Amino acid sequence: MQENQIRQFKAALQNSKKAVIIPHKNPDGDAIGSCVGLQKYLATQNCEAVVIAPNAFPDFLNHVPESNEILIFEYEDRNKIIELVQEADLVWTLDFNDLSRCGGLAPILEKYAKKFAMIDHHTYPSNYAGELTYSDVSMSSTCQMVYHFIEMMEDLPLIDKDMASCIYTGILTDTGSFRYRSTTSTTHRIIAHLIDIGVDNSQIHAQIYDTNSYDRLRLKALAINNLVILKDFKTAYITLSQKELNIHSYKKGDTDGFVNMGLSIKGVEFAVLFTEDEKEGIIKISFRSKGHFKVNEFASAHFEGGGHQNASGGRSLLSLNETVTKFKSLLPKYQQKILES
Ligand code: 5GP
Ligand code: MN
């Protein structure tokens, strides 16, 4: 951020006594980690902040300190949420670039929020936060940005073990355990600092990655069984119907990472996961790529989605079969781009 913008953020912090912090719908490790991490930082600035998530987050994030205090909009009284937004002098939106990404909360924020601040690493940020937009698409995670933000506020010494654990969680999950190209030497230096502060990195890894249920493993086996490789397009896709999810008592977060199984196959450049969601009446789609093929552009052009160049999401209102048919019919047009990836 430029000096001028840093000054604006410092002034906004000084004037803010009551805030709300919003992650995107279907919050992941980065969304939850960054929101709670920022909440803890704001507390050191005498600002009382509440985190309101549009819907529930997966159990494997329960270790995030005080994540049990996060309000889940879907389960709360709507008027209570409206009141909190009305009372807030600042509404922070983290890990997303457009209000449409926070589901049913969006109209409430549009109507009642006095002022916004955004911290995010997705492309094409909307302008609702004006000068208080801290956007950087080169960043590994919004959690890394929260660290840089605190650094720019000249408050790094205020990061305690809990705050550090929140920030660690999001960097860990959004970098695929420090694998993706967004992982830089700076990312590793920050991680080193967080461990010096006291983060129990080994324990956080175990809490996130070694807490499978038997049902989830069985669902993973089913997903592998359903995996289809389209060799000519260096593409792999997996479908999971609602019925298949039900067989293995699907819980939120159970399919996290499944799309990467397709991408892990040698020669595959483009991997997709189609998940039927009967409650929402949609097919949720995850797109991943290895090289230069921009899956966010593919998702926004054809499946009402977006995200990052190598990791994006979208949705379809067609049936599962029709969605896959539509997807396959699009591939010839993108063949060259995928193969050159
Ligand atoms: P996932 O496949 O894990 O749900 O999402 C991958 C990435 O794409 C995340 O960075 C997420 O924020 C973004 N993403 C997922 N679904 C959507 C969507 O419907 N719209 C947009 N704009 N981005 C999405
Ligand atoms: Mn993120």
Coordinates of C-alpha atoms and ligand atoms in Angstrom, one line a residue:
M1 CA 0.0 0.0 0.0
Q2 CA 1.1 3.6 -0.6
E3 CA 1.9 5.9 2.3
N4 CA -1.3 7.8 1.7
Q5 CA -3.4 4.7 1.9
I6 CA -1.6 3.5 5.0
R7 CA -2.5 6.8 6.6
Q8 CA -6.1 6.4 5.7
F9 CA -6.2 3.0 7.3
K10 CA -4.5 4.2 10.4
A11 CA -7.1 7.0 10.7
A12 CA -9.9 4.6 10.1
L13 CA -8.5 2.3 12.9
Q14 CA -8.3 5.1 15.3
N15 CA -11.9 6.1 14.7
S16 CA -13.4 2.7 14.8
K17 CA -14.7 1.4 18.1
K18 CA -17.3 -1.2 16.9
A19 CA -16.8 -3.3 13.8
V20 CA -18.0 -6.4 12.0
I21 CA -15.8 -8.6 10.0
I22 CA -17.3 -10.7 7.1
P23 CA -15.7 -13.7 5.3
H24 CA -17.1 -15.2 2.1
K25 CA -19.8 -17.8 1.9
N26 CA -18.6 -21.4 2.5
P27 CA -15.7 -20.0 4.5
D28 CA -12.4 -21.8 4.2
G29 CA -9.2 -21.7 6.4
D30 CA -8.0 -18.5 4.9
A31 CA -11.4 -16.8 5.3
I32 CA -11.9 -17.9 9.0
G33 CA -8.2 -17.4 9.9
S34 CA -8.0 -13.9 8.5
C35 CA -11.3 -12.8 10.0
V36 CA -10.5 -14.0 13.5
G37 CA -6.9 -12.9 13.2
L38 CA -8.0 -9.4 12.3
Q39 CA -10.7 -9.5 15.1
K40 CA -7.9 -10.1 17.6
Y41 CA -5.8 -7.3 16.2
L42 CA -8.7 -4.9 16.3
A43 CA -9.2 -5.8 20.0
T44 CA -5.6 -4.5 20.7
Q45 CA -6.8 -1.2 19.1
N46 CA -9.8 -0.9 21.4
C47 CA -12.2 -1.9 18.7
E48 CA -14.8 -4.5 19.6
A49 CA -15.4 -6.6 16.5
V50 CA -17.8 -9.4 15.7
V51 CA -17.1 -12.0 13.0
I52 CA -20.3 -12.8 11.0
A53 CA -20.0 -15.7 8.5
P54 CA -22.7 -16.1 5.8
N55 CA -22.9 -19.8 6.6
A56 CA -21.2 -22.5 8.6
F57 CA -17.5 -23.5 8.3
P58 CA -16.0 -27.0 8.4
D59 CA -15.2 -28.7 11.7
F60 CA -11.5 -29.0 10.9
L61 CA -11.3 -25.2 11.5
N62 CA -12.7 -25.6 15.1
H63 CA -9.1 -25.3 16.4
V64 CA -8.9 -21.6 15.3
P65 CA -8.9 -19.7 18.6
E66 CA -12.4 -18.5 19.6
S67 CA -13.8 -19.6 16.3
N68 CA -16.8 -20.8 18.4
E69 CA -17.7 -17.1 18.9
I70 CA -18.2 -16.6 15.1
L71 CA -21.9 -15.8 14.4
I72 CA -23.3 -17.9 11.6
F73 CA -25.8 -15.7 9.7
E74 CA -27.9 -18.6 8.6
Y75 CA -28.5 -19.7 12.2
E76 CA -28.9 -16.3 13.7
D77 CA -31.9 -14.0 14.1
R78 CA -31.8 -11.7 11.1
N79 CA -32.7 -8.6 13.1
K80 CA -29.8 -9.2 15.5
I81 CA -27.4 -9.3 12.5
I82 CA -28.9 -6.1 11.0
E83 CA -28.5 -4.4 14.4
L84 CA -24.8 -5.4 14.5
V85 CA -24.2 -4.1 11.0
Q86 CA -26.0 -0.9 11.8
E87 CA -24.0 -0.3 15.0
A88 CA -20.7 -1.0 13.3
D89 CA -18.7 2.1 12.3
L90 CA -16.7 -0.1 9.9
V91 CA -17.5 -3.3 8.1
W92 CA -14.4 -5.3 7.1
T93 CA -14.8 -7.8 4.3
L94 CA -12.0 -10.4 4.0
D95 CA -11.0 -12.9 1.4
F96 CA -13.5 -11.9 -1.3
N97 CA -13.8 -9.3 -3.9
D98 CA -17.5 -8.6 -4.4
L99 CA -20.4 -8.4 -2.0
S100 CA -22.3 -11.1 -4.0
R101 CA -19.8 -13.6 -2.5
C102 CA -21.4 -13.3 0.9
G103 CA -24.7 -14.8 0.0
G104 CA -27.8 -13.7 2.1
L105 CA -25.7 -11.1 4.0
A106 CA -25.1 -9.1 0.8
P107 CA -28.4 -7.1 0.8
I108 CA -28.0 -6.4 4.5
L109 CA -24.5 -5.0 4.1
E110 CA -25.5 -3.0 1.0
K111 CA -28.4 -1.4 2.9
Y112 CA -27.0 -0.9 6.5
A113 CA -23.2 -0.7 6.4
K114 CA -21.9 2.8 7.0
K115 CA -18.4 2.2 5.7
F116 CA -16.4 -0.7 4.3
A117 CA -12.8 -1.8 4.4
M118 CA -11.5 -4.7 2.2
I119 CA -8.5 -7.0 2.6
D120 CA -8.4 -9.5 -0.3
H121 CA -6.2 -11.3 -2.9
H122 CA -8.7 -12.1 -5.6
T123 CA -8.7 -10.4 -9.0
Y124 CA -11.0 -7.6 -10.0
P125 CA -11.9 -6.1 -6.6
S126 CA -15.2 -4.2 -6.5
N127 CA -14.9 -0.6 -5.3
Y128 CA -17.3 -0.6 -2.4
A129 CA -14.5 0.1 0.2
G130 CA -13.0 3.0 -1.8
E131 CA -9.7 4.2 -0.2
L132 CA -9.9 1.4 2.4
T133 CA -9.3 -1.3 -0.2
Y134 CA -6.2 -3.3 0.4
S135 CA -6.1 -5.7 -2.6
D136 CA -3.1 -7.6 -3.8
V137 CA -3.6 -10.6 -6.2
S138 CA 0.1 -11.6 -5.8
M139 CA -0.5 -12.6 -2.2
S140 CA -0.6 -16.3 -1.1
S141 CA -3.6 -15.7 1.1
T142 CA -5.6 -13.0 2.9
C143 CA -4.0 -14.2 6.1
Q144 CA -0.6 -13.2 4.7
M145 CA -2.2 -9.8 3.9
V146 CA -3.5 -9.5 7.5
Y147 CA 0.2 -10.0 8.7
H148 CA 1.4 -7.3 6.2
F149 CA -1.5 -5.0 7.3
I150 CA -0.4 -5.3 10.9
E151 CA 3.2 -4.7 9.8
M152 CA 2.1 -1.5 7.9
M153 CA 0.2 -0.4 11.0
E154 CA 3.7 -0.8 12.7
D155 CA 2.1 -3.2 15.2
L156 CA 3.9 -6.5 14.5
P157 CA 5.0 -6.8 18.2
L158 CA 1.3 -7.0 19.1
I159 CA 0.9 -10.4 17.4
D160 CA 0.4 -13.0 20.1
K161 CA 0.2 -16.8 19.8
D162 CA -3.6 -16.9 19.1
M163 CA -3.4 -14.2 16.4
A164 CA -0.4 -16.0 14.9
S165 CA -2.2 -19.3 14.9
C166 CA -5.1 -17.8 13.0
I167 CA -2.8 -16.3 10.4
Y168 CA -0.8 -19.5 10.1
T169 CA -4.0 -21.5 9.4
G170 CA -4.9 -19.4 6.4
I171 CA -1.5 -19.3 4.9
L172 CA -1.2 -23.1 5.3
T173 CA -4.5 -23.9 3.7
D174 CA -4.5 -21.3 0.8
T175 CA -0.9 -22.3 -0.2
G176 CA -1.8 -26.0 -0.2
S177 CA 0.7 -26.5 2.6
F178 CA 3.2 -24.1 1.0
R179 CA 3.1 -25.8 -2.5
Y180 CA 1.5 -23.3 -4.8
R181 CA 3.4 -20.7 -6.8
S182 CA 2.0 -17.9 -4.6
T183 CA 4.3 -19.2 -1.8
T184 CA 7.3 -16.9 -1.7
S185 CA 10.4 -16.5 0.5
T186 CA 8.5 -13.7 2.2
T187 CA 5.7 -16.2 2.9
H188 CA 8.2 -18.5 4.5
R189 CA 9.8 -15.7 6.5
I190 CA 6.4 -14.8 7.9
I191 CA 5.8 -18.4 8.8
A192 CA 9.1 -18.5 10.6
H193 CA 8.1 -15.4 12.6
L194 CA 4.8 -17.0 13.5
I195 CA 6.5 -20.1 14.7
D196 CA 8.9 -17.9 16.7
I197 CA 5.9 -16.3 18.3
G198 CA 4.7 -19.7 19.5
V199 CA 2.5 -21.2 16.8
D200 CA 2.3 -25.0 17.2
N201 CA 2.6 -25.7 13.5
S202 CA 2.7 -29.5 13.7
Q203 CA -0.5 -29.5 15.8
I204 CA -2.3 -27.2 13.4
H205 CA -1.4 -29.4 10.5
A206 CA -2.7 -32.4 12.4
Q207 CA -5.9 -30.7 13.3
I208 CA -6.6 -29.7 9.7
Y209 CA -5.4 -32.7 7.8
D210 CA -5.5 -35.7 10.2
T211 CA -9.1 -35.5 11.4
N212 CA -10.7 -37.5 8.6
S213 CA -13.9 -39.5 9.5
Y214 CA -14.2 -42.9 8.0
D215 CA -17.2 -41.7 6.0
R216 CA -15.0 -38.9 4.5
L217 CA -12.4 -41.5 3.4
R218 CA -15.1 -43.6 1.8
L219 CA -16.4 -40.6 0.0
K220 CA -12.9 -39.9 -1.2
A221 CA -12.7 -43.5 -2.6
L222 CA -16.0 -42.9 -4.3
A223 CA -14.7 -39.7 -5.8
I224 CA -11.6 -41.4 -7.2
N225 CA -13.9 -44.1 -8.6
N226 CA -15.9 -41.4 -10.4
L227 CA -12.9 -39.6 -11.8
V228 CA -12.8 -39.3 -15.6
I229 CA -9.7 -38.4 -17.6
L230 CA -10.1 -36.6 -20.9
K231 CA -6.6 -37.2 -22.3
D232 CA -7.0 -35.1 -25.4
F233 CA -7.7 -32.1 -23.2
K234 CA -5.3 -32.9 -20.3
T235 CA -8.4 -32.6 -18.2
A236 CA -9.7 -34.7 -15.3
Y237 CA -13.1 -34.3 -13.6
I238 CA -15.0 -35.8 -10.7
T239 CA -18.8 -35.8 -10.2
L240 CA -20.5 -36.3 -6.8
S241 CA -24.3 -36.5 -6.8
Q242 CA -26.3 -35.6 -3.7
K243 CA -27.2 -39.2 -3.4
E244 CA -23.6 -40.2 -3.3
L245 CA -22.8 -37.5 -0.7
N246 CA -25.7 -38.7 1.4
I247 CA -24.5 -42.3 1.4
H248 CA -21.4 -41.1 3.2
S249 CA -23.2 -38.7 5.5
Y250 CA -21.6 -35.7 3.8
K251 CA -20.6 -32.8 6.1
K252 CA -19.4 -29.3 5.1
G253 CA -15.7 -29.5 4.2
D254 CA -15.7 -33.2 3.4
T255 CA -14.9 -32.6 -0.3
D256 CA -12.2 -30.0 0.3
G257 CA -9.1 -30.9 -1.6
F258 CA -10.8 -33.6 -3.8
V259 CA -10.4 -31.5 -6.9
N260 CA -6.6 -31.7 -6.4
M261 CA -6.7 -35.5 -6.8
G262 CA -7.4 -35.0 -10.5
L263 CA -4.8 -32.3 -10.8
S264 CA -2.2 -34.6 -9.1
I265 CA -2.3 -36.9 -12.1
K266 CA 0.8 -36.7 -14.3
G267 CA -0.1 -34.9 -17.6
V268 CA -3.3 -33.4 -16.3
E269 CA -3.4 -29.6 -16.5
F270 CA -7.0 -28.9 -15.7
A271 CA -9.1 -30.5 -13.0
V272 CA -12.7 -30.0 -12.1
L273 CA -15.1 -31.2 -9.3
F274 CA -18.8 -31.0 -9.8
T275 CA -20.8 -31.4 -6.6
E276 CA -24.6 -31.5 -6.5
D277 CA -26.2 -29.4 -3.8
E278 CA -29.9 -30.1 -3.7
K279 CA -30.5 -27.7 -0.8
E280 CA -29.2 -24.8 -2.9
G281 CA -30.5 -26.2 -6.1
I282 CA -27.2 -25.9 -7.8
I283 CA -24.1 -27.8 -9.0
K284 CA -21.1 -26.3 -7.2
I285 CA -18.0 -26.4 -9.3
S286 CA -14.3 -26.2 -8.4
F287 CA -11.7 -25.5 -11.1
R288 CA -8.0 -26.0 -10.7
S289 CA -5.1 -25.7 -13.2
K290 CA -1.3 -26.2 -13.0
G291 CA 0.1 -23.7 -15.5
H292 CA -1.0 -20.6 -17.4
F293 CA -4.6 -21.7 -18.2
K294 CA -6.7 -19.2 -16.4
V295 CA -9.5 -21.1 -14.7
N296 CA -11.0 -17.9 -13.2
E297 CA -11.7 -16.6 -16.7
F298 CA -13.2 -20.0 -17.7
A299 CA -15.4 -20.0 -14.5
S300 CA -16.7 -16.4 -15.0
A301 CA -17.3 -16.9 -18.8
H302 CA -19.4 -20.1 -18.4
F303 CA -20.3 -20.9 -14.8
E304 CA -21.1 -17.6 -12.9
G305 CA -17.9 -17.9 -11.0
G306 CA -14.4 -16.5 -10.5
G307 CA -11.4 -16.7 -8.2
H308 CA -7.7 -17.1 -9.0
Q309 CA -5.8 -18.0 -12.1
N310 CA -5.2 -21.6 -10.9
A311 CA -8.0 -22.0 -8.4
S312 CA -11.5 -20.8 -9.0
G313 CA -15.1 -21.8 -8.4
G314 CA -18.5 -21.4 -10.0
R315 CA -22.0 -22.9 -10.2
S316 CA -24.6 -24.3 -12.6
L317 CA -28.4 -24.4 -12.4
L318 CA -28.5 -27.3 -14.9
S319 CA -28.7 -30.9 -13.6
L320 CA -25.4 -32.7 -12.8
N321 CA -25.4 -34.6 -16.2
E322 CA -26.3 -31.5 -18.2
T323 CA -23.6 -29.5 -16.4
V324 CA -21.0 -32.1 -17.3
T325 CA -22.3 -32.2 -20.9
K326 CA -22.0 -28.4 -21.1
F327 CA -18.5 -28.5 -19.7
K328 CA -17.3 -31.1 -22.1
S329 CA -18.8 -29.2 -25.1
L330 CA -16.7 -26.2 -24.1
L331 CA -13.4 -28.0 -24.0
P332 CA -12.5 -28.0 -27.7
K333 CA -12.6 -24.2 -27.7
Y334 CA -10.1 -24.2 -24.9
Q335 CA -8.0 -27.1 -26.0
Q336 CA -5.1 -25.1 -27.3
K337 CA -4.9 -22.9 -24.2
I338 CA -5.0 -26.0 -21.9
L339 CA -2.4 -27.9 -23.9
E340 CA -0.1 -24.9 -24.0
S341 CA -0.5 -24.4 -20.2
Ligands
5GP1 P1 -13.2 -23.6 -4.2 O1 -13.1 -24.4 -5.4 O2 -12.2 -24.0 -3.2 O3 -14.6 -23.4 -3.7 O4 -12.8 -22.1 -4.6 C1 -11.6 -21.8 -5.2 C2 -11.4 -20.3 -5.3 O5 -12.4 -19.8 -6.1 C3 -11.5 -19.6 -4.0 O6 -10.5 -18.6 -4.0 C4 -12.8 -18.9 -4.0 O7 -12.8 -17.7 -3.3 C5 -13.1 -18.8 -5.5 N1 -14.5 -19.1 -5.8 C6 -15.2 -20.2 -5.4 N2 -16.5 -20.2 -5.8 C7 -16.7 -18.9 -6.4 C8 -17.8 -18.3 -7.0 O8 -18.9 -18.8 -7.1 N3 -17.5 -17.0 -7.5 C9 -16.3 -16.4 -7.4 N4 -16.1 -15.2 -7.9 N5 -15.3 -17.0 -6.9 C10 -15.4 -18.3 -6.4
MN2 MN -8.0 -16.9 0.2

